[in-house]
PDB file of C-alpha atoms in Angstrom:
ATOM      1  CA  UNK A   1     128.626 117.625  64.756  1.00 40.00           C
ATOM      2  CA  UNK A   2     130.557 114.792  62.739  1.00 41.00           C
ATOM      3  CA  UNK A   3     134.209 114.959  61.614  1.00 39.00           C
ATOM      4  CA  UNK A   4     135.312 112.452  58.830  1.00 43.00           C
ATOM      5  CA  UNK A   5     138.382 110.240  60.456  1.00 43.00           C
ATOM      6  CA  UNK A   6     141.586 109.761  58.037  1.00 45.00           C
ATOM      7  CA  UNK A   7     143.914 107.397  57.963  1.00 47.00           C
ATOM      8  CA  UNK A   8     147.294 107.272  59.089  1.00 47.00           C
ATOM      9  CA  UNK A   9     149.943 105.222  58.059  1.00 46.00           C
ATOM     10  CA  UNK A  10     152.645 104.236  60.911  1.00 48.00           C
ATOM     11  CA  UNK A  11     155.341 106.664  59.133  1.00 48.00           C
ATOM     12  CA  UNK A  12     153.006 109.102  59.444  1.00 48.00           C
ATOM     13  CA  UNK A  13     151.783 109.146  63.071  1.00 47.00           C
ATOM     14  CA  UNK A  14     154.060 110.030  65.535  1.00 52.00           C
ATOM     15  CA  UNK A  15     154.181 108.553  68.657  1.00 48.00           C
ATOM     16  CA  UNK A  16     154.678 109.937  72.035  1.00 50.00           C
ATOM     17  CA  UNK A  17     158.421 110.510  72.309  1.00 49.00           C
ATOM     18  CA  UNK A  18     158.820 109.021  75.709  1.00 50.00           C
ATOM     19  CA  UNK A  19     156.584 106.131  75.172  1.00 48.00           C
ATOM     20  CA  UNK A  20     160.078 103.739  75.913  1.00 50.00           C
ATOM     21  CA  UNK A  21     160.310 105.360  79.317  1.00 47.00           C
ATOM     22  CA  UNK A  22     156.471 105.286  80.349  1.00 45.00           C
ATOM     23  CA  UNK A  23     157.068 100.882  79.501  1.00 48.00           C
ATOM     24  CA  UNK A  24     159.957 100.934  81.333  1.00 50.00           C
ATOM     25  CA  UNK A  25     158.799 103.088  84.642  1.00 50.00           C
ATOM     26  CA  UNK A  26     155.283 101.591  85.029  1.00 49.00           C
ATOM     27  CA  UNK A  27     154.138 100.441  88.271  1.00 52.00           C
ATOM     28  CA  UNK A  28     152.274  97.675  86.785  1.00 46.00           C
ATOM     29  CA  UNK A  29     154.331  94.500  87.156  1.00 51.00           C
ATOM     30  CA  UNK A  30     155.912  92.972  83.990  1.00 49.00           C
ATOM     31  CA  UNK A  31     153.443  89.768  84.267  1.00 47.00           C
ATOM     32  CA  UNK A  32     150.024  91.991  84.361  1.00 44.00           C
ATOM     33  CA  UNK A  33     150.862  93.196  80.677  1.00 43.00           C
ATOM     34  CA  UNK A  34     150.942  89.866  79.884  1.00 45.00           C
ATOM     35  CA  UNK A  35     148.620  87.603  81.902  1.00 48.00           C
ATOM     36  CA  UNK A  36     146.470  90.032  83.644  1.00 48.00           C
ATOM     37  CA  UNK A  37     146.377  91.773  87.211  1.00 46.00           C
ATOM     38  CA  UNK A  38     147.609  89.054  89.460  1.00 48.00           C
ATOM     39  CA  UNK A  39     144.969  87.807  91.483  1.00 50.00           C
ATOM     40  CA  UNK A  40     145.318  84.682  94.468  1.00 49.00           C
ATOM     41  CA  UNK A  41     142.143  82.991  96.615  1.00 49.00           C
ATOM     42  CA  UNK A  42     143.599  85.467  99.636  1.00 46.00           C
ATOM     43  CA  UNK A  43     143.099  88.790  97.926  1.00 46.00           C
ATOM     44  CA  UNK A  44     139.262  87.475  97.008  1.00 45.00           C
ATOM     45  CA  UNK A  45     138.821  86.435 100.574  1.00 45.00           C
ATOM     46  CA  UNK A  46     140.120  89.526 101.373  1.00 46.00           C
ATOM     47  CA  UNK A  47     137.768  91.785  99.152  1.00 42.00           C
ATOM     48  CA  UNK A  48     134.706  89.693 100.234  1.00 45.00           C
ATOM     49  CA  UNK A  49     135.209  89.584 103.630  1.00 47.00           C
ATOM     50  CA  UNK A  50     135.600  93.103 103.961  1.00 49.00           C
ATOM     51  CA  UNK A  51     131.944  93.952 102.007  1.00 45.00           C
ATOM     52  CA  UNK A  52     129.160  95.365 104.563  1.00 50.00           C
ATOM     53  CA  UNK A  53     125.833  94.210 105.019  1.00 54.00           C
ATOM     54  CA  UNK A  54     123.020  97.301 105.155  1.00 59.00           C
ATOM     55  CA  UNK A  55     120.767  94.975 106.123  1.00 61.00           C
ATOM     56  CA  UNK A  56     119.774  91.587 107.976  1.00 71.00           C
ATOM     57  CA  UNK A  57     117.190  89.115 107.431  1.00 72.00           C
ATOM     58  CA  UNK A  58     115.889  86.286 109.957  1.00 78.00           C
ATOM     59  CA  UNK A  59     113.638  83.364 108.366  1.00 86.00           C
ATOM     60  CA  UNK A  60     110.386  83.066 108.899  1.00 82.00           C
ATOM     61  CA  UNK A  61     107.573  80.248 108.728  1.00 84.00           C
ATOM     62  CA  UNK A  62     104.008  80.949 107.336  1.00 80.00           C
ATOM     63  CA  UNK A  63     102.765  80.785 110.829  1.00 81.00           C
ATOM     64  CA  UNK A  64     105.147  83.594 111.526  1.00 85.00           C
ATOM     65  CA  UNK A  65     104.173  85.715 109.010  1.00 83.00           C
ATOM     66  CA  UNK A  66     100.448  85.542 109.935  1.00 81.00           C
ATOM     67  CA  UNK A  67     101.217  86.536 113.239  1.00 88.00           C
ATOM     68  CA  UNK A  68     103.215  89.582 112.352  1.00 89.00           C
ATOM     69  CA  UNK A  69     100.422  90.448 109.871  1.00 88.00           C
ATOM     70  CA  UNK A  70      97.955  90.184 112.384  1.00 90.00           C
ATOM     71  CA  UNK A  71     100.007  92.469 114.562  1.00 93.00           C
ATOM     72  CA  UNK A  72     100.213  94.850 111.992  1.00 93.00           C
ATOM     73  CA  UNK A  73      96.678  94.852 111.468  1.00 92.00           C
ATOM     74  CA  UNK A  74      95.341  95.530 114.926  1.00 94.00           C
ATOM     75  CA  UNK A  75      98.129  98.226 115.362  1.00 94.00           C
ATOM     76  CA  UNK A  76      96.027 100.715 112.396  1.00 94.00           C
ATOM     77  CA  UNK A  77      93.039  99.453 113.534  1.00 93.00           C
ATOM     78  CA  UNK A  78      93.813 100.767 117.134  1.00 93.00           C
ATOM     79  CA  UNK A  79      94.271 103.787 115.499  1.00 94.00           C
ATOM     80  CA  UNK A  80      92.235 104.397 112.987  1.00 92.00           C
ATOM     81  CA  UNK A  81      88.676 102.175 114.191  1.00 90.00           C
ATOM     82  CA  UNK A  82      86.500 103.280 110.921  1.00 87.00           C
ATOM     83  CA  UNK A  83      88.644 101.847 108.328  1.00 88.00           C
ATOM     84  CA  UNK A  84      87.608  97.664 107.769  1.00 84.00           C
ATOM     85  CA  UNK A  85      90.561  95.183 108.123  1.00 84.00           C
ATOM     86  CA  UNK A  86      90.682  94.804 104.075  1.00 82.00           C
ATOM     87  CA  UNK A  87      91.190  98.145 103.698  1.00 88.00           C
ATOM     88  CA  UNK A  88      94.044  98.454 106.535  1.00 91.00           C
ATOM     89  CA  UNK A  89      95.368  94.838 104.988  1.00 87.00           C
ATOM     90  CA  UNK A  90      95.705  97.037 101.420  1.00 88.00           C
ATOM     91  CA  UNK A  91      97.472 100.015 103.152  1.00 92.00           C
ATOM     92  CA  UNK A  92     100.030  97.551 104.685  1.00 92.00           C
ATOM     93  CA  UNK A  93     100.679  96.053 101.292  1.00 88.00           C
ATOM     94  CA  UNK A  94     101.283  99.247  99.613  1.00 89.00           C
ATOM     95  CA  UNK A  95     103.598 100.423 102.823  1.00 93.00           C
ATOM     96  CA  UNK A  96     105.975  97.354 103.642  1.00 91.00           C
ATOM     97  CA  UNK A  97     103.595  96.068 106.125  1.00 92.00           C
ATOM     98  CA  UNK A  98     104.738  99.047 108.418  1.00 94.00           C
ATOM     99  CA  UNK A  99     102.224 100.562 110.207  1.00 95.00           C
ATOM    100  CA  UNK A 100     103.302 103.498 111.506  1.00 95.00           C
ATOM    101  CA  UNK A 101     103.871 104.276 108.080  1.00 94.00           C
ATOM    102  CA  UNK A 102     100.659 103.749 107.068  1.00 94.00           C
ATOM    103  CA  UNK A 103      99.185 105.793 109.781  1.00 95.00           C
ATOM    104  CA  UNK A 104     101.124 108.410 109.282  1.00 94.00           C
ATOM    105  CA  UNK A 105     100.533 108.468 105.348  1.00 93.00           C
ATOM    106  CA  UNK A 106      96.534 108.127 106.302  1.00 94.00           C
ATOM    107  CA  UNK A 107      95.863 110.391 108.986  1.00 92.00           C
ATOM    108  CA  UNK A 108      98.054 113.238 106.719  1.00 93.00           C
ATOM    109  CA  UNK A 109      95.793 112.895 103.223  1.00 93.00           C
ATOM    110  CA  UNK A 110      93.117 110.264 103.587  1.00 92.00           C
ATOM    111  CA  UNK A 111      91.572 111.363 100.459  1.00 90.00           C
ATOM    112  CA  UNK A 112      94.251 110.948  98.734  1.00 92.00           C
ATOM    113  CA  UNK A 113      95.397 107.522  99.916  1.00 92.00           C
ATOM    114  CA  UNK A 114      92.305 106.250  99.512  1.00 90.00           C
ATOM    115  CA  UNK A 115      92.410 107.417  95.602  1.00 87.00           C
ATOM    116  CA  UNK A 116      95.726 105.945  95.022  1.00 89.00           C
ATOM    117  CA  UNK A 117      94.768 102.538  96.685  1.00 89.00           C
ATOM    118  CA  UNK A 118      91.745 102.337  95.729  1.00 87.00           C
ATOM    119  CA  UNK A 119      90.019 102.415  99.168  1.00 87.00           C
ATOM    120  CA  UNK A 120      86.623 103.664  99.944  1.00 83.00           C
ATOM    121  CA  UNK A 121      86.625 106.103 102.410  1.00 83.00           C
ATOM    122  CA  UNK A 122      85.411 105.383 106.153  1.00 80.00           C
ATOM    123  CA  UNK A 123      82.457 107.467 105.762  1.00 75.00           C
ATOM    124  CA  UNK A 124      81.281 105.959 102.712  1.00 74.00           C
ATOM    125  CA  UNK A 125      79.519 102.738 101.913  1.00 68.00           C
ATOM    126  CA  UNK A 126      81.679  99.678 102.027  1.00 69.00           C
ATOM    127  CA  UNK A 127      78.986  97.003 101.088  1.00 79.00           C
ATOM    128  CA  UNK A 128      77.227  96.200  98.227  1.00 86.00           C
ATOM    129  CA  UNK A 129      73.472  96.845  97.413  1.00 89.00           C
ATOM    130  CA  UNK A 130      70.825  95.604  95.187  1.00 92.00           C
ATOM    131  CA  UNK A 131      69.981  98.062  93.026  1.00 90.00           C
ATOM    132  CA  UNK A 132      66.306  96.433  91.283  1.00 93.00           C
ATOM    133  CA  UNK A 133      65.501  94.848  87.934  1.00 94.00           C
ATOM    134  CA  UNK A 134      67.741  96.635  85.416  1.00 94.00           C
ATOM    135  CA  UNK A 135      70.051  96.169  82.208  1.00 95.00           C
ATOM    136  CA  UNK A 136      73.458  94.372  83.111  1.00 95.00           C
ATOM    137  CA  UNK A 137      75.664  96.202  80.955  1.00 94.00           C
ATOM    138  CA  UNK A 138      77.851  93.038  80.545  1.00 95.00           C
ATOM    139  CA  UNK A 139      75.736  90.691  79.123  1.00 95.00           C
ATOM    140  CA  UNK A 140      72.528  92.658  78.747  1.00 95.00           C
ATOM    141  CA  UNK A 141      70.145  90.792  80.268  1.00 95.00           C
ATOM    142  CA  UNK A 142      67.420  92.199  82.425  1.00 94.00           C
ATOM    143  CA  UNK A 143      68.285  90.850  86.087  1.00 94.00           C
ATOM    144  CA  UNK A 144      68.663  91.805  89.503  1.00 94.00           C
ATOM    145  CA  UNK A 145      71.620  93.875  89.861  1.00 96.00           C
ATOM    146  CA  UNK A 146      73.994  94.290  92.557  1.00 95.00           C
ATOM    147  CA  UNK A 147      76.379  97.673  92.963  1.00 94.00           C
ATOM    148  CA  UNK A 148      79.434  98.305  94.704  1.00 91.00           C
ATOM    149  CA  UNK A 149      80.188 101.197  96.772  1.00 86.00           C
ATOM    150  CA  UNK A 150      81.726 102.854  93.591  1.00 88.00           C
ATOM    151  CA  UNK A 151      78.516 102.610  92.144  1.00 90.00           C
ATOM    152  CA  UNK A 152      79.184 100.029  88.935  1.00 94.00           C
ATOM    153  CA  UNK A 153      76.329  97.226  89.159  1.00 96.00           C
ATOM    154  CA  UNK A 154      75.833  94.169  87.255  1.00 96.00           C
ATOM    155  CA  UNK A 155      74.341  91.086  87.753  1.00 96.00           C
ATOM    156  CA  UNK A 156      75.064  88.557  89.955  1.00 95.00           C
ATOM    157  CA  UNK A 157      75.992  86.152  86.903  1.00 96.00           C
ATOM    158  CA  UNK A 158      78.853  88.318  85.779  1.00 97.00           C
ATOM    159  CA  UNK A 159      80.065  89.493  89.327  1.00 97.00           C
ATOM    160  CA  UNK A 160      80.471  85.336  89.768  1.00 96.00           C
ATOM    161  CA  UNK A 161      81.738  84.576  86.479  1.00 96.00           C
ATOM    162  CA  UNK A 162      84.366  88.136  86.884  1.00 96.00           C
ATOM    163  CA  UNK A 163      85.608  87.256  90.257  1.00 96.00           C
ATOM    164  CA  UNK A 164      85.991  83.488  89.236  1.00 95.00           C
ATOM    165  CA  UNK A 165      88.546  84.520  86.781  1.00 95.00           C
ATOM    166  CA  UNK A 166      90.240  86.194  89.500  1.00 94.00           C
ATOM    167  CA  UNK A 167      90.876  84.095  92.113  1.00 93.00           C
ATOM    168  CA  UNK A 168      91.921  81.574  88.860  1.00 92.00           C
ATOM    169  CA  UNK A 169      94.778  83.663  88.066  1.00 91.00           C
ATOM    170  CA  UNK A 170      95.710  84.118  91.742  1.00 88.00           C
ATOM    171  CA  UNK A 171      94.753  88.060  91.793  1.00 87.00           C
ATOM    172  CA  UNK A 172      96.033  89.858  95.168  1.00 79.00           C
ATOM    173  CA  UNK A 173      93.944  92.051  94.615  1.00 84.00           C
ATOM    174  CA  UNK A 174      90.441  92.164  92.383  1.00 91.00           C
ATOM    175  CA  UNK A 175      89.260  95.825  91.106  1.00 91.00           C
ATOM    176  CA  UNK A 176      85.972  96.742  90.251  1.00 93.00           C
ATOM    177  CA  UNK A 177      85.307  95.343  86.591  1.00 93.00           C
ATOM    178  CA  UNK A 178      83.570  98.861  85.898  1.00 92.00           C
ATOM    179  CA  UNK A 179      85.730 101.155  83.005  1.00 88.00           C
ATOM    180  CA  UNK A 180      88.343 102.872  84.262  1.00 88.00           C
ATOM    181  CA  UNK A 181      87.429 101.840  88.138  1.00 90.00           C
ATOM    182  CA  UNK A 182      90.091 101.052  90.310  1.00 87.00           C
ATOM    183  CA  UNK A 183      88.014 100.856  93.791  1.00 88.00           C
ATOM    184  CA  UNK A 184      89.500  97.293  95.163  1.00 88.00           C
ATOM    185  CA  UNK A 185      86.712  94.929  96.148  1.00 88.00           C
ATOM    186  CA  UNK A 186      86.074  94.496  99.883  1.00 82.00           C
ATOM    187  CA  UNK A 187      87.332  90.849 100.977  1.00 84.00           C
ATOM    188  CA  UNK A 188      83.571  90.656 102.307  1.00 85.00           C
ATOM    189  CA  UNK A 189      82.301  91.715  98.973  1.00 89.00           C
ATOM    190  CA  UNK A 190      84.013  88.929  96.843  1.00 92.00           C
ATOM    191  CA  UNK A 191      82.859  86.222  99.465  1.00 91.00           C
ATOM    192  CA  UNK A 192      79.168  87.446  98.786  1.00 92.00           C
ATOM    193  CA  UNK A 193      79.425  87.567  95.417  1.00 95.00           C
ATOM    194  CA  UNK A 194      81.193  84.184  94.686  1.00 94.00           C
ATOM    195  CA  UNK A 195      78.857  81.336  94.600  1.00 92.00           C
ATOM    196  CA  UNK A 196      81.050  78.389  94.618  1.00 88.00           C
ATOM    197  CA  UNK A 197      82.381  76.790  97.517  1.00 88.00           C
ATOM    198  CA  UNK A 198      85.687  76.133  96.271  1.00 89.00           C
ATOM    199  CA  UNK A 199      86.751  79.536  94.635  1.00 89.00           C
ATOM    200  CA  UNK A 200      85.831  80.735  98.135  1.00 89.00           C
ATOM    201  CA  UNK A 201      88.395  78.411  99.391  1.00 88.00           C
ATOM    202  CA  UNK A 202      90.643  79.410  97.205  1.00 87.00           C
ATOM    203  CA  UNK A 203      90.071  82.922  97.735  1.00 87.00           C
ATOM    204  CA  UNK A 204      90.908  83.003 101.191  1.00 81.00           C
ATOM    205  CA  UNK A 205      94.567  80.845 100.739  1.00 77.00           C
ATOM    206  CA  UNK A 206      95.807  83.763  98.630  1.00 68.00           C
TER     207      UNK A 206
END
């Protein structure tokens, strides 16, 4: 609820009788009223030096990185054979690069993980496959189409021309163009489907 606020005049408020004595027995010294808490290099020094660390970091080169990835990589895959290396290389992602985490999240719910990240599972199709002389439902020409494991197929036009856009913009990761799809596209599958040379190239430094 609301309460209308009146105004008082200084005759007519009445201050705290022993205001005088709280002044005159404060703890704060006289010049923090008047310049602020007193403050010197050796307090900040002080305060700084005294502030924990929950965590350190070492630097590491590209090279480095690779290497640990690679690690990473061949410890799931030691462990769980059936799932390809893009697939294991988009668990790590979503996990912190930590693999025990990620076989511990997998071999729990792989259903489920695989839904989230947008996996196929092992015992389904990870390629692509031509699927005849058909209606691309991008650009509507009758061509050859080519599906993904999720089932969405277009022609090999739009694939190109889709996955061109994507490696443009730097994309970590390329979804299925289909509606509401979110199956990620097999590192294998983009590399089949993109025709030029250099978007390959590209494709492979990010």
């Amino acid at each position: 609820f609301c309460i209308q606020s009146q105004q008082m005049s200084d005759e007519e408020f009445e201050y705290p009788s022993d205001m005088d004595s709280f002044e005159e027995n404060s703890d704060f010294p006289e010049e923090s009223w008047e310049e602020g808490f007193p403050q010197d290099d050796h307090d900040t020094e002080d305060f700084t030096s005294n502030v924990p660390y929950g965590k350190q970091f070492i630097c590491m080169t590209p090279d480095d990185i690779i290497s640990k990835q690679q690690q990473s990589i061949k410890s799931v895959n030691s462990v769980l054979p059936n799932l390809p290396v893009s697939s294991i290389r988009i668990l790590l992602q979503k996990y912190n690069w930590d693999p025990t985490r990620v076989i511990s999240s997998f071999t729990e719910d792989p259903e489920r993980i695989c839904k989230q990240t947008g996996i196929p599972l092992p015992s389904q199709e990870t390629g692509i496959s031509d699927v005849g002389t058909q209606q691309c439902l991008i650009c509507f020409d009758e061509d050859e189409l080519v599906a993904l494991p999720c089932g969405h197929a277009y022609c090999g036009d739009c694939w190109n021309s889709y996955l061109n856009i994507q490696v443009k913009e730097m994309a970590q990761k390329i979804v299925c163009c289909g509606e509401d799809c979110n199956m990620v596209m097999d590192e294998i599958i983009v590399l089949e489907l993109l025709r030029d040379s250099e978007s390959k190239t590209k494709f492979k430094q990010v």
